[in-house]
Amino acid sequence: MSTQTPPLEERRLEALHRLGALDSPAEDRFDRVVRLARQLFGVPTALVSLVDRDVVVHKAMLGFDQRVVPREDAFCSTTVQSDHMLVVPDASQDPRFVDNPYVDQPEGLRFYAGQPLVAPGGFRVGTLCIADTRPREFPAESASLLRDLASWVEKELVIDSELQRAAEVQAALLPRTAPDVPGYEVAGACLPSRAVGGDFYDWRTTRDGGVVLSLVDVMGKGAGAGIMAASVRAVLRGSAHGADVARSLMYAGSLLHGDLSGAGVFATAFHAALDAATGDVTYADAGHGLTVLLRADGSQERLAATGLPLGVLDEEPREQRTVHLAPGDLLVTFSDGVLDLVDGSLAAVPLVVDALRGAGSADAAVDAVLRLAADLRDRPDDLTVVALRRAAD
């Protein structure tokens, strides 16, 4: 094999690493491809390989037990140097591979066929390949089928890359710093169950020194829910109704009803405005109902929803209510991903309340909820929490 560095190798490696697939664990979607390839072509070995700078990493493999091999020993290193499929009918008779350590042994590799996997930008980052210990021919119809399977693998690799980029964009839309509201603390966190989620939280200060808080939970997960969540965020942010949170929520619902219902989804929302001078919190709740108020004297209450979720019915005037935050009081709203701590029902709310008792700051309250969720090995839903606390003094 050529020892020369392939042209544009650095850019090829950048394209490979942008996929984020090198260090990720085995995935059934790629395992299914190698199982299918082995069955379709009647070969003992099938691999999805990613060609890094010095090694080849097998993302999926059957009939081979080394996840990482030196690049200089891998047939796939030669495959990615060309746009065309590499077919080697008998490696023991091919001067390029006759001395290869996988060939030069009893029952060594003889037949190989590999189709390059192309990442965005046209860079060849790996292969879908099959191999056998017996020499064999590879007819045109078989080559066409291997190319089709490789095309499916390419799409799956790109999906991961696109989702990662979408996750970065979505994370950038979340507040980067807490608002500065003298006498109060605000904190929040959002943990999507997948790369992209349907939850978001937001806040912005008002001209009178208060703050408007939002938590929205779009039914569903993944990219579709994330797109709808971004739409709700944009509409709420664009509303000029300030402390009139009921009007803002009605405005958002009326604009988005067609999109939400057309997509077959709805969104719950908690939208609230703090009057910092008085401690009053005026809120409207669109089918959310997952907000608790813990008072400094040890009492607590759950704030009920004041209307249906966005996207369920055509919008009508929405109700808003007011609660008062006394010094030391804590208000926490969270998404229904927290309910998975128990059985998906409101039975989880007392657990959240217990975890919040003694939280001496808004940050501590958010951390307490996140610690509860850490007990879930595989979170089936997105988890978002926002806390507002009035200073004790």
Short mmCIF file of C-alpha atoms in Angstrom, two decimals:
data_model
loop_
_atom_site.label_atom_id
_atom_site.label_comp_id
_atom_site.label_asym_id
_atom_site.label_seq_id
_atom_site.Cartn_x
_atom_site.Cartn_y
_atom_site.Cartn_z
CA MET A 1 0.00 0.00 0.00
CA SER A 2 1.09 3.54 -0.66
CA THR A 3 2.70 5.29 2.28
CA GLN A 4 2.09 8.73 0.82
CA THR A 5 -0.33 11.00 2.68
CA PRO A 6 -3.57 11.17 0.65
CA PRO A 7 -4.44 14.63 -0.72
CA LEU A 8 -6.50 16.82 1.62
CA GLU A 9 -5.99 14.26 4.39
CA GLU A 10 -6.34 16.83 7.15
CA ARG A 11 -9.70 18.00 5.83
CA ARG A 12 -10.79 14.39 5.43
CA LEU A 13 -9.95 13.74 9.08
CA GLU A 14 -11.86 16.86 10.11
CA ALA A 15 -14.91 15.57 8.24
CA LEU A 16 -14.56 12.20 9.96
CA HIS A 17 -14.32 13.69 13.44
CA ARG A 18 -17.27 16.00 12.83
CA LEU A 19 -19.43 12.90 12.49
CA GLY A 20 -18.80 12.10 16.16
CA ALA A 21 -18.94 8.35 15.48
CA LEU A 22 -15.40 7.26 16.36
CA ASP A 23 -15.82 7.09 20.13
CA SER A 24 -19.51 6.25 20.33
CA PRO A 25 -20.57 2.75 21.44
CA ALA A 26 -21.86 0.04 19.13
CA GLU A 27 -25.31 0.74 17.71
CA ASP A 28 -27.90 -1.73 16.51
CA ARG A 29 -28.67 0.27 13.35
CA PHE A 30 -25.13 -0.39 12.08
CA ASP A 31 -25.03 -3.91 13.48
CA ARG A 32 -28.12 -4.70 11.41
CA VAL A 33 -26.31 -3.66 8.24
CA VAL A 34 -23.35 -5.97 8.78
CA ARG A 35 -25.70 -8.83 9.68
CA LEU A 36 -27.61 -8.22 6.46
CA ALA A 37 -24.42 -7.92 4.38
CA ARG A 38 -23.04 -11.17 5.71
CA GLN A 39 -26.30 -12.93 4.93
CA LEU A 40 -26.79 -11.42 1.47
CA PHE A 41 -23.26 -12.11 0.25
CA GLY A 42 -22.65 -15.38 2.09
CA VAL A 43 -19.39 -14.19 3.65
CA PRO A 44 -18.06 -14.79 7.16
CA THR A 45 -16.99 -11.18 7.74
CA ALA A 46 -18.70 -7.81 7.31
CA LEU A 47 -17.56 -4.47 8.76
CA VAL A 48 -18.44 -0.81 8.95
CA SER A 49 -15.01 0.83 9.22
CA LEU A 50 -13.94 4.40 9.93
CA VAL A 51 -10.43 5.35 8.80
CA ASP A 52 -8.70 7.67 11.27
CA ARG A 53 -5.18 9.10 11.04
CA ASP A 54 -3.27 6.05 12.29
CA VAL A 55 -5.95 3.45 12.97
CA VAL A 56 -9.14 2.02 11.53
CA VAL A 57 -12.07 1.83 13.93
CA HIS A 58 -14.79 -0.74 13.29
CA LYS A 59 -18.13 0.84 14.09
CA ALA A 60 -19.84 -2.50 13.50
CA MET A 61 -18.36 -5.93 12.85
CA LEU A 62 -19.23 -9.59 12.41
CA GLY A 63 -16.65 -12.31 11.89
CA PHE A 64 -13.88 -10.10 13.26
CA ASP A 65 -13.01 -9.33 16.88
CA GLN A 66 -10.64 -6.33 16.75
CA ARG A 67 -12.44 -3.02 17.09
CA VAL A 68 -9.30 -1.02 16.29
CA VAL A 69 -6.49 -2.07 13.94
CA PRO A 70 -3.41 -0.21 12.63
CA ARG A 71 -4.30 1.73 9.52
CA GLU A 72 -1.26 0.39 7.67
CA ASP A 73 -2.66 -3.16 7.98
CA ALA A 74 -6.24 -2.36 6.91
CA PHE A 75 -7.53 -2.88 3.37
CA CYS A 76 -9.96 -0.03 4.09
CA SER A 77 -7.07 2.43 4.15
CA THR A 78 -6.59 1.69 0.45
CA THR A 79 -10.33 1.80 -0.24
CA VAL A 80 -10.75 5.40 0.95
CA GLN A 81 -8.07 6.60 -1.45
CA SER A 82 -10.44 6.16 -4.39
CA ASP A 83 -14.04 6.98 -5.24
CA HIS A 84 -14.55 3.46 -6.52
CA MET A 85 -15.31 0.21 -4.78
CA LEU A 86 -12.23 -1.85 -4.06
CA VAL A 87 -12.62 -5.52 -5.00
CA VAL A 88 -9.80 -7.99 -4.33
CA PRO A 89 -10.73 -11.48 -5.62
CA ASP A 90 -7.63 -13.16 -4.11
CA ALA A 91 -5.36 -11.09 -1.86
CA SER A 92 -2.69 -13.80 -1.85
CA GLN A 93 -2.18 -13.11 -5.55
CA ASP A 94 -2.37 -9.31 -5.30
CA PRO A 95 1.03 -7.59 -4.89
CA ARG A 96 -0.58 -4.79 -2.88
CA PHE A 97 -1.71 -7.17 -0.14
CA VAL A 98 0.28 -10.37 -0.38
CA ASP A 99 2.46 -9.41 2.60
CA ASN A 100 -0.43 -8.07 4.70
CA PRO A 101 -0.49 -9.73 8.17
CA TYR A 102 -4.16 -10.67 7.71
CA VAL A 103 -3.32 -12.37 4.41
CA ASP A 104 0.03 -13.97 5.19
CA GLN A 105 -1.27 -16.65 7.56
CA PRO A 106 -3.11 -19.98 7.35
CA GLU A 107 -6.76 -19.40 6.56
CA GLY A 108 -5.87 -15.77 5.95
CA LEU A 109 -7.99 -13.20 4.20
CA ARG A 110 -8.41 -13.79 0.50
CA PHE A 111 -11.50 -12.00 -0.82
CA TYR A 112 -12.32 -8.38 0.02
CA ALA A 113 -14.89 -5.91 -1.31
CA GLY A 114 -15.22 -2.43 0.19
CA GLN A 115 -17.35 0.57 -0.75
CA PRO A 116 -16.14 3.99 0.45
CA LEU A 117 -18.42 5.89 2.84
CA VAL A 118 -18.62 9.56 1.93
CA ALA A 119 -19.25 12.32 4.48
CA PRO A 120 -20.62 15.81 3.76
CA GLY A 121 -18.11 17.69 1.64
CA GLY A 122 -17.31 14.59 -0.40
CA PHE A 123 -14.62 13.22 1.92
CA ARG A 124 -14.23 9.44 2.11
CA VAL A 125 -14.18 8.60 5.82
CA GLY A 126 -14.63 4.84 5.94
CA THR A 127 -16.04 1.77 4.26
CA LEU A 128 -18.72 -0.85 4.30
CA CYS A 129 -16.76 -3.99 3.47
CA ILE A 130 -17.10 -7.76 3.31
CA ALA A 131 -14.36 -10.40 3.39
CA ASP A 132 -13.82 -14.14 3.06
CA THR A 133 -11.01 -16.61 3.61
CA ARG A 134 -11.72 -18.09 0.17
CA PRO A 135 -11.03 -16.43 -3.19
CA ARG A 136 -14.20 -15.42 -5.00
CA GLU A 137 -15.53 -13.25 -7.79
CA PHE A 138 -17.86 -10.31 -7.17
CA PRO A 139 -20.37 -9.79 -10.00
CA ALA A 140 -21.84 -6.41 -10.94
CA GLU A 141 -25.22 -7.07 -9.31
CA SER A 142 -23.48 -7.84 -6.00
CA ALA A 143 -21.41 -4.67 -6.26
CA SER A 144 -24.58 -2.66 -6.84
CA LEU A 145 -26.18 -4.14 -3.73
CA LEU A 146 -23.11 -3.36 -1.59
CA ARG A 147 -23.22 0.25 -2.83
CA ASP A 148 -26.89 0.49 -1.81
CA LEU A 149 -26.12 -0.76 1.68
CA ALA A 150 -23.20 1.66 1.98
CA SER A 151 -25.47 4.54 0.97
CA TRP A 152 -27.77 3.69 3.88
CA VAL A 153 -24.80 3.72 6.29
CA GLU A 154 -23.75 7.13 4.94
CA LYS A 155 -27.18 8.56 5.65
CA GLU A 156 -27.17 7.24 9.20
CA LEU A 157 -23.73 8.74 9.86
CA VAL A 158 -24.85 12.11 8.51
CA ILE A 159 -28.03 12.06 10.60
CA ASP A 160 -25.89 11.86 13.73
CA SER A 161 -23.79 14.78 12.55
CA GLU A 162 -26.84 16.90 11.70
CA LEU A 163 -28.48 16.11 15.03
CA GLN A 164 -25.31 17.11 16.85
CA ARG A 165 -25.30 20.43 15.02
CA ALA A 166 -29.01 20.90 15.80
CA ALA A 167 -28.28 20.16 19.46
CA GLU A 168 -25.56 22.83 19.47
CA VAL A 169 -27.94 25.36 17.93
CA GLN A 170 -30.71 24.48 20.38
CA ALA A 171 -28.36 24.76 23.35
CA ALA A 172 -27.25 28.19 22.09
CA LEU A 173 -30.87 29.36 22.24
CA LEU A 174 -31.06 28.72 25.98
CA PRO A 175 -30.21 31.56 28.37
CA ARG A 176 -26.47 31.82 28.93
CA THR A 177 -26.57 33.82 32.14
CA ALA A 178 -29.09 34.32 34.92
CA PRO A 179 -30.97 37.64 34.91
CA ASP A 180 -29.86 40.26 37.40
CA VAL A 181 -32.90 40.92 39.60
CA PRO A 182 -31.84 42.41 42.95
CA GLY A 183 -33.30 40.46 45.84
CA TYR A 184 -34.05 37.38 43.72
CA GLU A 185 -32.24 34.40 42.23
CA VAL A 186 -33.10 32.67 38.95
CA ALA A 187 -31.65 29.41 37.61
CA GLY A 188 -32.54 26.82 34.99
CA ALA A 189 -31.36 23.71 33.16
CA CYS A 190 -32.49 21.62 30.21
CA LEU A 191 -31.44 18.02 29.56
CA PRO A 192 -32.85 16.56 26.33
CA SER A 193 -33.29 12.78 26.30
CA ARG A 194 -31.89 12.76 22.77
CA ALA A 195 -29.55 15.11 20.96
CA VAL A 196 -32.45 17.46 20.31
CA GLY A 197 -35.42 17.88 22.61
CA GLY A 198 -38.86 19.47 22.77
CA ASP A 199 -38.34 21.35 26.06
CA PHE A 200 -36.99 24.82 26.53
CA TYR A 201 -36.86 27.52 29.14
CA ASP A 202 -36.32 31.23 28.73
CA TRP A 203 -36.24 34.46 30.70
CA ARG A 204 -35.84 38.17 30.13
CA THR A 205 -35.81 41.18 32.37
CA THR A 206 -38.52 43.83 32.15
CA ARG A 207 -38.24 47.61 32.15
CA ASP A 208 -39.49 47.86 35.71
CA GLY A 209 -36.73 45.57 37.01
CA GLY A 210 -38.74 42.35 37.09
CA VAL A 211 -38.36 39.22 35.01
CA VAL A 212 -40.55 37.12 32.69
CA LEU A 213 -39.99 33.35 32.87
CA SER A 214 -41.11 30.63 30.46
CA LEU A 215 -40.96 26.85 30.42
CA VAL A 216 -42.44 25.03 27.41
CA ASP A 217 -42.75 21.28 26.86
CA VAL A 218 -43.67 20.17 23.34
CA MET A 219 -45.20 16.71 23.19
CA GLY A 220 -42.67 14.33 21.77
CA LYS A 221 -38.89 14.18 21.44
CA GLY A 222 -36.25 14.57 18.80
CA ALA A 223 -35.82 17.03 15.94
CA GLY A 224 -39.53 17.56 15.19
CA ALA A 225 -40.31 18.54 18.76
CA GLY A 226 -37.20 20.72 18.81
CA ILE A 227 -38.37 22.66 15.75
CA MET A 228 -41.76 23.32 17.32
CA ALA A 229 -40.14 24.33 20.62
CA ALA A 230 -38.01 26.89 18.78
CA SER A 231 -41.14 28.27 17.13
CA VAL A 232 -42.94 28.68 20.46
CA ARG A 233 -39.88 30.36 21.95
CA ALA A 234 -39.64 32.82 19.07
CA VAL A 235 -43.32 33.78 19.33
CA LEU A 236 -43.23 34.24 23.11
CA ARG A 237 -40.06 36.29 22.81
CA GLY A 238 -41.66 38.42 20.11
CA SER A 239 -44.71 39.15 22.22
CA ALA A 240 -44.80 42.73 23.49
CA HIS A 241 -47.32 42.07 26.24
CA GLY A 242 -44.80 41.99 29.10
CA ALA A 243 -46.42 41.21 32.42
CA ASP A 244 -49.74 40.39 30.75
CA VAL A 245 -48.70 36.75 30.56
CA ALA A 246 -52.18 35.45 29.73
CA ARG A 247 -52.34 37.67 26.67
CA SER A 248 -48.84 36.61 25.60
CA LEU A 249 -49.80 32.95 25.87
CA MET A 250 -53.03 33.51 23.94
CA TYR A 251 -51.06 35.37 21.28
CA ALA A 252 -48.58 32.49 20.96
CA GLY A 253 -51.36 29.92 20.79
CA SER A 254 -53.29 31.79 18.13
CA LEU A 255 -50.23 32.16 15.90
CA LEU A 256 -49.05 28.58 16.35
CA HIS A 257 -52.33 26.68 16.54
CA GLY A 258 -52.27 25.74 12.87
CA ASP A 259 -48.66 24.59 12.98
CA LEU A 260 -49.07 22.60 16.18
CA SER A 261 -52.34 20.93 15.25
CA GLY A 262 -51.14 20.33 11.70
CA ALA A 263 -48.09 18.53 13.04
CA GLY A 264 -50.29 16.54 15.43
CA VAL A 265 -48.57 17.87 18.55
CA PHE A 266 -49.36 20.20 21.41
CA ALA A 267 -47.27 22.15 23.89
CA THR A 268 -47.72 22.80 27.58
CA ALA A 269 -46.36 26.05 28.93
CA PHE A 270 -45.80 27.93 32.16
CA HIS A 271 -45.38 31.66 31.53
CA ALA A 272 -44.90 34.01 34.47
CA ALA A 273 -43.91 37.58 35.28
CA LEU A 274 -42.29 38.69 38.54
CA ASP A 275 -42.96 42.14 39.98
CA ALA A 276 -39.70 42.53 41.89
CA ALA A 277 -40.97 45.44 43.96
CA THR A 278 -43.91 43.53 45.45
CA GLY A 279 -42.84 39.89 45.11
CA ASP A 280 -46.00 39.09 43.15
CA VAL A 281 -45.71 36.44 40.42
CA THR A 282 -48.46 36.57 37.80
CA TYR A 283 -48.69 33.41 35.73
CA ALA A 284 -50.66 31.64 33.03
CA ASP A 285 -50.39 27.89 32.70
CA ALA A 286 -51.29 26.14 29.43
CA GLY A 287 -51.93 22.58 30.56
CA HIS A 288 -48.61 22.32 32.39
CA GLY A 289 -49.50 22.05 36.06
CA LEU A 290 -45.99 21.17 37.21
CA THR A 291 -45.04 24.21 39.26
CA VAL A 292 -44.57 24.14 43.02
CA LEU A 293 -44.25 26.96 45.52
CA LEU A 294 -42.30 26.16 48.67
CA ARG A 295 -42.65 28.78 51.36
CA ALA A 296 -40.06 29.68 53.95
CA ASP A 297 -42.44 28.52 56.71
CA GLY A 298 -42.37 24.95 55.33
CA SER A 299 -45.76 24.97 53.59
CA GLN A 300 -46.08 24.23 49.91
CA GLU A 301 -48.60 24.21 47.08
CA ARG A 302 -48.77 23.08 43.48
CA LEU A 303 -49.95 25.69 41.00
CA ALA A 304 -52.72 24.25 38.85
CA ALA A 305 -53.05 24.78 35.11
CA THR A 306 -55.21 27.70 34.06
CA GLY A 307 -56.11 26.37 30.60
CA LEU A 308 -55.52 23.75 27.93
CA PRO A 309 -52.17 23.19 26.19
CA LEU A 310 -51.28 25.20 23.11
CA GLY A 311 -52.48 23.54 19.90
CA VAL A 312 -55.44 21.66 21.39
CA LEU A 313 -58.23 24.12 20.54
CA ASP A 314 -58.50 27.44 18.76
CA GLU A 315 -57.32 30.11 21.14
CA GLU A 316 -59.64 31.86 23.54
CA PRO A 317 -58.78 34.37 26.27
CA ARG A 318 -56.60 32.71 28.89
CA GLU A 319 -56.78 33.07 32.65
CA GLN A 320 -53.90 34.35 34.70
CA ARG A 321 -53.39 34.13 38.45
CA THR A 322 -51.08 35.67 41.00
CA VAL A 323 -49.07 34.24 43.89
CA HIS A 324 -46.88 36.14 46.28
CA LEU A 325 -43.23 35.34 46.99
CA ALA A 326 -42.29 36.29 50.53
CA PRO A 327 -38.62 36.41 51.59
CA GLY A 328 -37.16 32.88 51.46
CA ASP A 329 -39.93 31.50 49.22
CA LEU A 330 -39.00 29.30 46.27
CA LEU A 331 -40.95 28.71 43.05
CA VAL A 332 -39.90 25.79 40.83
CA THR A 333 -41.42 24.70 37.53
CA PHE A 334 -40.33 21.56 35.71
CA SER A 335 -41.22 19.46 32.67
CA ASP A 336 -42.97 16.10 32.79
CA GLY A 337 -39.67 14.27 32.29
CA VAL A 338 -39.43 14.46 36.08
CA LEU A 339 -42.57 12.32 36.37
CA ASP A 340 -40.64 9.36 34.98
CA LEU A 341 -38.96 9.18 38.38
CA VAL A 342 -41.98 7.11 39.42
CA ASP A 343 -44.59 5.96 36.91
CA GLY A 344 -45.18 8.98 34.72
CA SER A 345 -47.89 10.32 37.01
CA LEU A 346 -48.15 13.15 39.53
CA ALA A 347 -46.99 10.69 42.18
CA ALA A 348 -43.48 12.02 41.46
CA VAL A 349 -44.31 15.58 42.56
CA PRO A 350 -43.94 14.84 46.31
CA LEU A 351 -40.48 13.43 45.59
CA VAL A 352 -39.54 16.68 43.90
CA VAL A 353 -40.92 18.71 46.79
CA ASP A 354 -38.95 16.65 49.30
CA ALA A 355 -35.77 17.08 47.27
CA LEU A 356 -36.28 20.84 47.15
CA ARG A 357 -36.68 21.31 50.88
CA GLY A 358 -33.63 22.98 52.29
CA ALA A 359 -32.43 24.32 48.93
CA GLY A 360 -30.77 27.57 49.92
CA SER A 361 -30.59 29.04 46.43
CA ALA A 362 -32.17 28.79 42.99
CA ASP A 363 -29.07 26.96 41.74
CA ALA A 364 -29.33 24.46 44.59
CA ALA A 365 -32.99 23.85 43.72
CA VAL A 366 -32.17 23.09 40.08
CA ASP A 367 -29.33 20.79 41.15
CA ALA A 368 -31.68 18.93 43.51
CA VAL A 369 -34.08 18.12 40.67
CA LEU A 370 -31.25 17.09 38.35
CA ARG A 371 -29.86 14.77 41.02
CA LEU A 372 -33.23 13.02 41.16
CA ALA A 373 -33.13 12.51 37.42
CA ALA A 374 -29.60 11.15 37.61
CA ASP A 375 -31.10 7.99 39.10
CA LEU A 376 -32.79 7.31 35.75
CA ARG A 377 -30.34 5.27 33.69
CA ASP A 378 -32.18 5.93 30.45
CA ARG A 379 -34.31 9.06 30.56
CA PRO A 380 -37.27 8.47 28.22
CA ASP A 381 -38.20 12.15 28.10
CA ASP A 382 -36.61 15.58 28.15
CA LEU A 383 -36.05 17.20 31.54
CA THR A 384 -36.21 20.95 32.12
CA VAL A 385 -36.39 22.89 35.38
CA VAL A 386 -36.51 26.60 36.28
CA ALA A 387 -36.27 28.01 39.82
CA LEU A 388 -37.08 31.47 41.17
CA ARG A 389 -36.21 32.30 44.78
CA ARG A 390 -36.67 35.45 46.79
CA ALA A 391 -33.78 36.23 49.10
CA ALA A 392 -34.47 35.54 52.78
CA ASP A 393 -33.42 39.03 53.90
#
